[in-house]
XYZ file of C-alpha atoms in Angstrom:
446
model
C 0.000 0.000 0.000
C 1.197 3.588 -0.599
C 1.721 5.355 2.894
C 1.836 8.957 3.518
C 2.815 10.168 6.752
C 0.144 12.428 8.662
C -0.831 14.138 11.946
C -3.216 11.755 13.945
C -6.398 11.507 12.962
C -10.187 10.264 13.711
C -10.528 9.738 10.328
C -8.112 7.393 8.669
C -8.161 6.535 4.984
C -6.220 3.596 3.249
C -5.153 4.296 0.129
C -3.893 1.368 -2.901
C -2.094 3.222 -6.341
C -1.825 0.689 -9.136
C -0.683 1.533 -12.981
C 0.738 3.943 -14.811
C 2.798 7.319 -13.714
C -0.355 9.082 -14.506
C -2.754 7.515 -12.381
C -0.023 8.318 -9.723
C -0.830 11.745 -10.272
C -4.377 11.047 -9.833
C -3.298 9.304 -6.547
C -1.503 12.364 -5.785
C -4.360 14.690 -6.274
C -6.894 12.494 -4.265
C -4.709 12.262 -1.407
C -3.336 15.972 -1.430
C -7.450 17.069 -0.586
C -7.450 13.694 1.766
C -4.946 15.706 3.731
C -6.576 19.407 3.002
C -9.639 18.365 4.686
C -8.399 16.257 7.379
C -7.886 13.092 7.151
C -5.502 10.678 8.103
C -3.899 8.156 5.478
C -2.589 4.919 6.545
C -0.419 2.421 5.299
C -2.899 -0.961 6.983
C -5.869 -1.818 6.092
C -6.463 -2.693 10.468
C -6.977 1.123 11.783
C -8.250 2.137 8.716
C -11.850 3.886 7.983
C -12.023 2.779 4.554
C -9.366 1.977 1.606
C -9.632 3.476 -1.412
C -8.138 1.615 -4.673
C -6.989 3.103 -7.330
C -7.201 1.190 -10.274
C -5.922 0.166 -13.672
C -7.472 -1.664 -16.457
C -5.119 -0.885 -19.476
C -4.357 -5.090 -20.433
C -6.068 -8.648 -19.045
C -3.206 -8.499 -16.544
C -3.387 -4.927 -15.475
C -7.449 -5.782 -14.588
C -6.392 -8.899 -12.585
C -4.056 -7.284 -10.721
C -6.679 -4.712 -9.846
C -9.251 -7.114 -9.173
C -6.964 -8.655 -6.515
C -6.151 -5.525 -4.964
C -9.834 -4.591 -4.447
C -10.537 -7.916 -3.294
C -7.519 -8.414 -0.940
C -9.054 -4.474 0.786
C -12.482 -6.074 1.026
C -10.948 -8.794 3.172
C -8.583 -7.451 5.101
C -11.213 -4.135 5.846
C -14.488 -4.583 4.128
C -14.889 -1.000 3.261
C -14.158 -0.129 -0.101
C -14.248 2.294 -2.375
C -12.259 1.920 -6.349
C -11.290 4.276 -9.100
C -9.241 4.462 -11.773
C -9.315 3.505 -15.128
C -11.269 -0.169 -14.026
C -13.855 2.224 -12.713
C -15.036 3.003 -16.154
C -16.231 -0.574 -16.123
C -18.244 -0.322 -13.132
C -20.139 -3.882 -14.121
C -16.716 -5.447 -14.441
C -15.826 -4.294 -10.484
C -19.023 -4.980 -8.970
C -19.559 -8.406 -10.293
C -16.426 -9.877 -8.907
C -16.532 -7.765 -6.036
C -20.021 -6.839 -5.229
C -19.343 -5.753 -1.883
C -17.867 -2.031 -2.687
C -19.349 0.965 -1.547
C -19.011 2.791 -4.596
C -17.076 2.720 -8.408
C -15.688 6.197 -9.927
C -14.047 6.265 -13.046
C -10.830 8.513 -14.160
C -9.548 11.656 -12.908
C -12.882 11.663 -10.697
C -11.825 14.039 -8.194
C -14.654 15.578 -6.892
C -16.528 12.199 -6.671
C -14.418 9.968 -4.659
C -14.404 12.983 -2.600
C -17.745 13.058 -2.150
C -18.220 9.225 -1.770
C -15.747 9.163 0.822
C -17.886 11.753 2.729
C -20.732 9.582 2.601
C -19.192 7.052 4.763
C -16.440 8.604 6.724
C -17.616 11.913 8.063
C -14.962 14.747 7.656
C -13.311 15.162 10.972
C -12.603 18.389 12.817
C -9.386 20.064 10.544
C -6.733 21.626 13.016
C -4.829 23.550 10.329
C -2.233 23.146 12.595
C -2.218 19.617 13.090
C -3.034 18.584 8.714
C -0.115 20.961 7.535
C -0.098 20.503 3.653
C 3.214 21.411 1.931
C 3.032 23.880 -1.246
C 3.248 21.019 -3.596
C 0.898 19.031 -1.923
C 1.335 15.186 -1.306
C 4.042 13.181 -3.641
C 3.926 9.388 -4.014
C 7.392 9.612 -5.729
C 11.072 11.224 -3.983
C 11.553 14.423 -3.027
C 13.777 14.960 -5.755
C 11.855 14.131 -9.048
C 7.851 14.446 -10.024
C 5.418 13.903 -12.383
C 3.808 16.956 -13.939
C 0.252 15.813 -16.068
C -0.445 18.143 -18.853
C -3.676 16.811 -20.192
C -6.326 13.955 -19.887
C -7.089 11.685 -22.358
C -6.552 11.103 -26.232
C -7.862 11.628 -29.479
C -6.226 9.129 -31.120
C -8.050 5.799 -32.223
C -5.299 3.329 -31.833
C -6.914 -0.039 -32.456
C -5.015 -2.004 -29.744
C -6.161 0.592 -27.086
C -9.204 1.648 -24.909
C -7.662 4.537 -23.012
C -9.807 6.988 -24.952
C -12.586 5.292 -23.904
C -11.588 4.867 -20.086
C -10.598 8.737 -20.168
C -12.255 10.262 -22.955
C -10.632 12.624 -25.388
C -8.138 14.838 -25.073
C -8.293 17.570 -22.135
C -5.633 19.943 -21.692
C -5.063 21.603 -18.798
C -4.676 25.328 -18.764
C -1.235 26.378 -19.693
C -0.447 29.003 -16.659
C -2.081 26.777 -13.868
C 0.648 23.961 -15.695
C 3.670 26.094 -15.173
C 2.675 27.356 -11.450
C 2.254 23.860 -10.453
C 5.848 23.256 -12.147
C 7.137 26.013 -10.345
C 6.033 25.531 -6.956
C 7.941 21.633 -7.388
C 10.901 23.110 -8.425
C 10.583 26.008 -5.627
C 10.381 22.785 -2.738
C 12.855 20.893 -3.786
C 12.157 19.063 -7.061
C 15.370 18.694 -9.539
C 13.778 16.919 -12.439
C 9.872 17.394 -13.615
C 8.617 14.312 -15.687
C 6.201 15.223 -18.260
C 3.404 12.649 -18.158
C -0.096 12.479 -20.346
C -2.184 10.319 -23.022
C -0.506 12.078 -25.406
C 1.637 14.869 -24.541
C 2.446 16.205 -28.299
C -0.923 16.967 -28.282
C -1.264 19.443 -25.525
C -3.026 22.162 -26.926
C -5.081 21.205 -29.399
C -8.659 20.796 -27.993
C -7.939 24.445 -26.662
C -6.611 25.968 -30.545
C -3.703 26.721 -28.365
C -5.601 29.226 -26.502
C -3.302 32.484 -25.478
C -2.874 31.846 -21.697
C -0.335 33.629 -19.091
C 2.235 32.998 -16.374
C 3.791 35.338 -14.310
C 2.651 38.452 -16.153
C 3.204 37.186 -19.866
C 1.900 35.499 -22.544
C 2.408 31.683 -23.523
C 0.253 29.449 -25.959
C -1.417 26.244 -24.851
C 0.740 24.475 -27.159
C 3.594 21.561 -26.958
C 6.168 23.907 -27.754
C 5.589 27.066 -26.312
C 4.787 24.495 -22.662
C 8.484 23.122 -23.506
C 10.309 26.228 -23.920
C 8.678 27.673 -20.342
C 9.318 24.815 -18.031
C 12.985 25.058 -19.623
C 13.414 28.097 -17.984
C 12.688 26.665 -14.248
C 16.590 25.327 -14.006
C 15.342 21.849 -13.112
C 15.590 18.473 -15.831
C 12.539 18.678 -17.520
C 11.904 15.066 -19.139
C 9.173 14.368 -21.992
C 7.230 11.356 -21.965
C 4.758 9.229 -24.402
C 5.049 11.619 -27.449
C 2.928 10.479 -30.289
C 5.546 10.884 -33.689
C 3.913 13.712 -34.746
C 5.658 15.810 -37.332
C 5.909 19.177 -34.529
C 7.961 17.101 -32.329
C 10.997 17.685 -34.237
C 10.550 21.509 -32.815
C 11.814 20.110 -29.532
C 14.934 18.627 -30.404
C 16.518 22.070 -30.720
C 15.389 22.444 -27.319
C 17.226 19.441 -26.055
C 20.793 20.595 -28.177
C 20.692 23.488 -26.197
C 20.440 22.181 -22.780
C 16.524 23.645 -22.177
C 15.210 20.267 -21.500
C 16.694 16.646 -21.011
C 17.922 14.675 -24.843
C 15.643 12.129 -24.078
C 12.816 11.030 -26.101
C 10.028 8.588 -25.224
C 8.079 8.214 -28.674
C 6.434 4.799 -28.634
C 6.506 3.356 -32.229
C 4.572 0.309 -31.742
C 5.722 -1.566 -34.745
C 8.161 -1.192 -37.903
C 5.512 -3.090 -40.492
C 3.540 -0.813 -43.001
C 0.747 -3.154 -43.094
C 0.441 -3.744 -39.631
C 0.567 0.254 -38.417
C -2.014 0.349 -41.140
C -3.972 -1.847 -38.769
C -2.985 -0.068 -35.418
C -3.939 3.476 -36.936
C -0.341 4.258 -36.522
C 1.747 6.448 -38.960
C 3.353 3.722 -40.879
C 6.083 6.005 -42.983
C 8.998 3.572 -41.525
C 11.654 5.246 -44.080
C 10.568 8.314 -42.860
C 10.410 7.239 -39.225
C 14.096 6.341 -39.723
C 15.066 9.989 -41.793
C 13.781 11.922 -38.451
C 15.770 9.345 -36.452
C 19.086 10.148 -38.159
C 17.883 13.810 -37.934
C 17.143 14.270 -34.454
C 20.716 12.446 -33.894
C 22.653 14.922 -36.306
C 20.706 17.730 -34.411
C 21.505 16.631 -31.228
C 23.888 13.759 -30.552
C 23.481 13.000 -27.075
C 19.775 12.139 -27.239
C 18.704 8.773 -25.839
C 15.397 7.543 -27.334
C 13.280 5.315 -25.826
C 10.643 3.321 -27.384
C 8.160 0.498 -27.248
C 6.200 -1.824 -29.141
C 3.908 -4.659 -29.553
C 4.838 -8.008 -30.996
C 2.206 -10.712 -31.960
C -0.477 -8.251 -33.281
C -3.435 -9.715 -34.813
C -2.733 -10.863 -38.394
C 1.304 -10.665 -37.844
C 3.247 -12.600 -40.075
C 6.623 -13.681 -40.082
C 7.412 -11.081 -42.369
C 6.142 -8.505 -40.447
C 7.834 -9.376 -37.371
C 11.410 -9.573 -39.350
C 10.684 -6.257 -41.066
C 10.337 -5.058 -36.876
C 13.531 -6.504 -35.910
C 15.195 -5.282 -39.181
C 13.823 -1.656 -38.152
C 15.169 -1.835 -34.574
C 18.652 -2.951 -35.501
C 18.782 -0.260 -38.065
C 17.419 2.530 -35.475
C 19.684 1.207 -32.985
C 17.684 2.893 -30.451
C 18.726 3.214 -27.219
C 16.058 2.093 -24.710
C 12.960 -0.130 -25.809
C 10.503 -1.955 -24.014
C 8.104 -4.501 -25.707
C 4.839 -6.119 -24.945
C 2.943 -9.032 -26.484
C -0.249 -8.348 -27.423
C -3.130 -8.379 -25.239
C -6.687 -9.024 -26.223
C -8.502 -6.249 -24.030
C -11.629 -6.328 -24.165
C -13.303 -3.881 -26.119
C -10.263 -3.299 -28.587
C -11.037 -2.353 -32.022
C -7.894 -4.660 -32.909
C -9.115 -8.149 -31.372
C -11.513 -8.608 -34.308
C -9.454 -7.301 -37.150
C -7.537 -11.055 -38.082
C -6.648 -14.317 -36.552
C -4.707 -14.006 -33.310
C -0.722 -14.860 -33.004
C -0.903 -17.884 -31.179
C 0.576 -17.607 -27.519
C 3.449 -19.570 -28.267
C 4.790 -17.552 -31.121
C 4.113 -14.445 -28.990
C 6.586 -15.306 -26.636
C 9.138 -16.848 -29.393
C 9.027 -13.469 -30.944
C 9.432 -11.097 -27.292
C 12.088 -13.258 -26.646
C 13.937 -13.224 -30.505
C 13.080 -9.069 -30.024
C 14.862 -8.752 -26.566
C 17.543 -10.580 -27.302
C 18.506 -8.318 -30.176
C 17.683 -5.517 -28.253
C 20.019 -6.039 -25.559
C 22.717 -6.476 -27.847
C 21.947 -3.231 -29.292
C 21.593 -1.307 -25.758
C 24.567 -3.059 -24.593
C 26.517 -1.297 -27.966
C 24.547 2.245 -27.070
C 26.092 2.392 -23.452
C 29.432 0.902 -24.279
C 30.064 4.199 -26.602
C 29.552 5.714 -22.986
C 32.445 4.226 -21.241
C 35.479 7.177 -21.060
C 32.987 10.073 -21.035
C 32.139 12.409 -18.401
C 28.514 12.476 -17.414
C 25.741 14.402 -15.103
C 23.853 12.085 -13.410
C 21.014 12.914 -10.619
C 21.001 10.558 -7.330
C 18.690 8.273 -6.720
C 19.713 6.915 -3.458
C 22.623 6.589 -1.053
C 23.912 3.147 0.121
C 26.177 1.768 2.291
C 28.289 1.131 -0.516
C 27.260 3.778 -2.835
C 25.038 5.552 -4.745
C 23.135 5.305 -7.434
C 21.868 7.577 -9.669
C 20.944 8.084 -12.863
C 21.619 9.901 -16.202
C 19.560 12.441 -18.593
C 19.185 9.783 -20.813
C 17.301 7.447 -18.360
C 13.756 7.873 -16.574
C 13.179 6.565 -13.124
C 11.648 3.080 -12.954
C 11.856 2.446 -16.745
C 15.642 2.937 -18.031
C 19.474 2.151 -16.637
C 21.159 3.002 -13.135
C 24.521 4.413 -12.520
C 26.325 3.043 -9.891
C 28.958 4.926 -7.845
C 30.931 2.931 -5.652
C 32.189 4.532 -2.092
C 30.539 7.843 -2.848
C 27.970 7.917 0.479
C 28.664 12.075 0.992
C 25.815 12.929 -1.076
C 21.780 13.331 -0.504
C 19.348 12.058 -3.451
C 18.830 14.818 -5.760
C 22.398 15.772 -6.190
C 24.020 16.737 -9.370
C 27.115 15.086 -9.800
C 29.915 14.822 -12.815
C 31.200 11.090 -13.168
C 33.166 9.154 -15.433
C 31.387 6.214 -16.943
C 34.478 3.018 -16.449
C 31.932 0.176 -17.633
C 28.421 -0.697 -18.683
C 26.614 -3.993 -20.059
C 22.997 -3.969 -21.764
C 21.313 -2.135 -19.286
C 23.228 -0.445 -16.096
C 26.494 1.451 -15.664
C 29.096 1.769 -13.352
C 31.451 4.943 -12.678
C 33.232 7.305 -10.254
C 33.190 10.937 -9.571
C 34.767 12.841 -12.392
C 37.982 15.282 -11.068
C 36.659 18.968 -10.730
C-alpha cells in the first residue's frame, strides 16, 4: 500500500495506487485534498476507515491485478471504495466484487471525494495539526515528479481503450501547468517528468488558446509548454510523445540544454501493413530519416521506445521487417509487450490471433537483439564524463541516474564509495563500464 505520513487523525483513509505514472498523479491529487480536509492516510488496512483503490485496467493483466487488490481491501477491511481507469467498467468491479461501496471512473476528483464523505464523516481540521506542503502530497522522492499536462486522447489506436476509459483529449490550462511546475521546483524538485495520453498533443482541444504565467503570454501548445518549463533550471523530461511531425521543434530544445535529450516516442511496430492496422503512422523510411535527424541535431539524445509483438494478423514477415527496423534505429532504450486481447479493442476482431506460443518466441527473438543493441549504445559511454542525478545513497554507494534514463523504466549508474551525497544531487562522473542495461562509474575530477 502507498503510505503517507500524517498528523493523527479520527478519520483514517487507506489508500492502494496501481498503474501507470499518470494515475499516480491522480493518486496524488486524491490524497493531497485527503490531507486538506483532514484526514488521516494509513499504510494498513487494520486502523483504517475505509481503503480506497486506485485502479488500472489498461491489459487482461493490469485488470487482474486490480481485481486482486480490491478484493484483498475487502478482506482485510471490508470497506471499499475503487477508481481508476477499471472504474469506467463499473459492471466489471461490482460483479467480482459486489461488496464495494461505490465505483468512480478517471480523474474523478470531486466524486471519490464526495463518496468518501458519505461514509467517513470529515473530521474536525486543526490547520495546525493537517499541515499541507506547497506542492501538496508526492507518491514519488523528493527529488523528481510527475507533472500531467492533459487527460485523455484523441487518437483511435486499435489495440487501445484509453480513450474510452478517459475520454478525449483535455488539456489543462497552460499558466495553472507552469505554477504547479514552479512551486515543485521552488520545494525541492530537480527533475519534472512530463506525463499524459498524449503529450504532443497538448493544446489542441484548446486551438492553443493564449494563456499567461507570471505576467506574460504563452500558448497552450507543446512547444511554447516546452520552452517555459525550460526556464525553471530543473531536468525537464518528456514522456509518451505520439511521432507527430511538430515534435521535431523540440529537439533544438534538447541541443541546447533547455530540457533533457531524451525522447520517449512509442513506435509500436516497424511493419507498413500492420501500423495500417494499429492506426499508426506507418512512414517507416521516414520514421528512420527523423531518427538520423534528431541524432545529427543533437547527438546526445537517448530515445526510448516500445512496441507490440504478436499483433493480430502478424506474419513472419512482419515481425522480421520489426527486428530489421530496430537494428537499423539502434535505439537506445525499448521496451516490448505481447499483445493483449482487451476487451473492447477495435484490434481483437481485425484477423486471426498470433498464437501464444509464437508471442513469446518473438518477445524473446526481439529482446535478445535488443540487448545487444543497448549493450553497444552504453558501451560508446564508457570514457565520457557524465551528469547524473542521485537516486539513493547506500552503504556502498550511490546510485543515480543519467539524462538519458527515466526513473523506474531505463538504466542506473552506480557509484561505488561515494555515500557524501543526498538524493537529488548533481554530480559529474566518469562512466568506467556498462553492459545492456546499467552502468558503473566514479566521480569525475573537478
Amino acid at each position: 500500500m502507498t503510505s503517507v505520513e500524517g498528523a493523527p487523525s479520527n478519520a483514517r483513509i487507506g489508500f492502494v495506487s496501481l498503474g501507470c505514472p499518470k494515475n499516480l498523479v491522480d493518486s496524488e491529487r486524491i490524497l493531497t485534498q485527503l490531507r486538506i480536509e483532514g484526514y488521516d492516510v494509513t499504510p494498513s488496512y487494520d486502523d483504517a476507515d475505509m481503503v480506497i483503490v486506485n485502479t488500472c485496467g489498461f491489459i487482461d493483466s493490469a485488470v487482474q491485478e486490480s481485481l486482486d487488490a480490491i478484493g484483498e481491501a475487502l478482506a482485510e477491511n471490508g470497506k471499499v471504495l475503487v477508481t481508476g481507469c477499471l472504474g469506467a467498467k463499473e459492471d466489471d468491479i461490482t460483479e467480482v466484487h459486489p461488496g464495494v461501496l461505490g465505483v468512480t471512473g478517471p480523474h474523478a476528483y470531486e466524486n471519490v471525494l464526495d463518496q468518501v464523505h458519505q461514509h467517513v464523516p470529515r473530521p474536525e481540521h486543526n490547520p495546525f495539526e493537517h499541515l499541507i506542503p506547497a506542492q501538496g502530497v508526492k507518491l514519488t522522492p523528493r527529488h523528481y515528479a510527475y507533472l500531467k499536462i492533459s487527460e485523455g486522447c484523441n487518437q483511435k489506436c486499435t489495440f487501445c481503450i484509453i480513450p474510452s476509459m478517459r475520454g478525449r483529449l483535455d488539456s489543462r490550462p497552460v499558466g495553472e501547468v507552469l505554477d504547479e511546475a514552479q512551486r515543485l521546483v521552488s520545494n525541492g524538485v530537480k527533475e519534472l517528468l512530463v506525463v499524459s495520453q498524449d503529450t504532443g498533443a497538448y493544446g489542441v482541444d484548446t486551438k492553443y488558446r493564449m494563456g499567461f504565467w507570471q505576467g506574460r503570454p504563452v500558448k497552450t501548445r507543446f512547444l511554447d509548454l516546452c520552452q517555459s518549463l525550460g526556464e525553471l533550471g530543473a531536468w525537464v523530461r518528456l514522456h509518451y510523445l505520439y511521432p507527430y511531425p511538430h515534435i521535431d521543434d523540440a529537439i533544438p530544445l534538447m541541443a541546447e540544454g533547455k530540457i533533457l535529450p531524451y525522447l520517449d516516442i512509442p513506435l509500436q511496430h516497424a511493419s507498413p501493413r500492420i501500423l495500417k492496422m494499429m492506426k499508426r503512422p506507418g512512414a517507416i523510411d521516414n520514421t528512420l530519416a527523423r531518427i538520423k535527424k534528431w541524432r545529427e541535431i543533437c547527438p546526445d539524445l537517448t530515445i526510448r521506445s516500445t512496441f507490440i509483438v504478436g499483433f493480430p494478423g502478424e506474419t513472419e514477415e512482419d515481425f522480421q521487417l520489426l527486428l530489421d527496423f530496430i537494428q537499423e534505429a539502434q535505439l537506445d532504450r525499448v521496451g516490448c509487450f505481447k499483445y493483449s486481447p482487451v476487451e473492447g479493442a477495435v484490434a481483437n476482431d481485425l484477423a486471426e490471433p498470433v498464437p501464444e506460443e509464437v508471442k513469446e518466441e518473438r518477445l524473446a527473438k526481439f529482446m535478445a537483439l535488443q540487448a545487444k543493441i543497448s549493450a553497444d549504445r552504453l558501451q560508446l559511454k564508457v570514457g565520457k564524463r557524465m551528469q547524473v542525478i542521485v537516486d539513493e545513497v547506500t552503504e556502498e554507494g550511490s546510485v543515480a541516474r543519467t539524462k538519458g534514463d527515466a526513473p523506474d523504466v531505463d538504466g542506473l549508474v552506480f557509484i561505488d564509495n561515494v555515500t557524501d551525497v543526498e538524493p537529488g544531487d548533481i554530480l559529474d562522473v566518469v562512466i568506467e563500464e556498462a553492459d545492456e542495461h546499467d552502468m558503473w562509474a566514479h566521480l569525475a575530477d573537478s
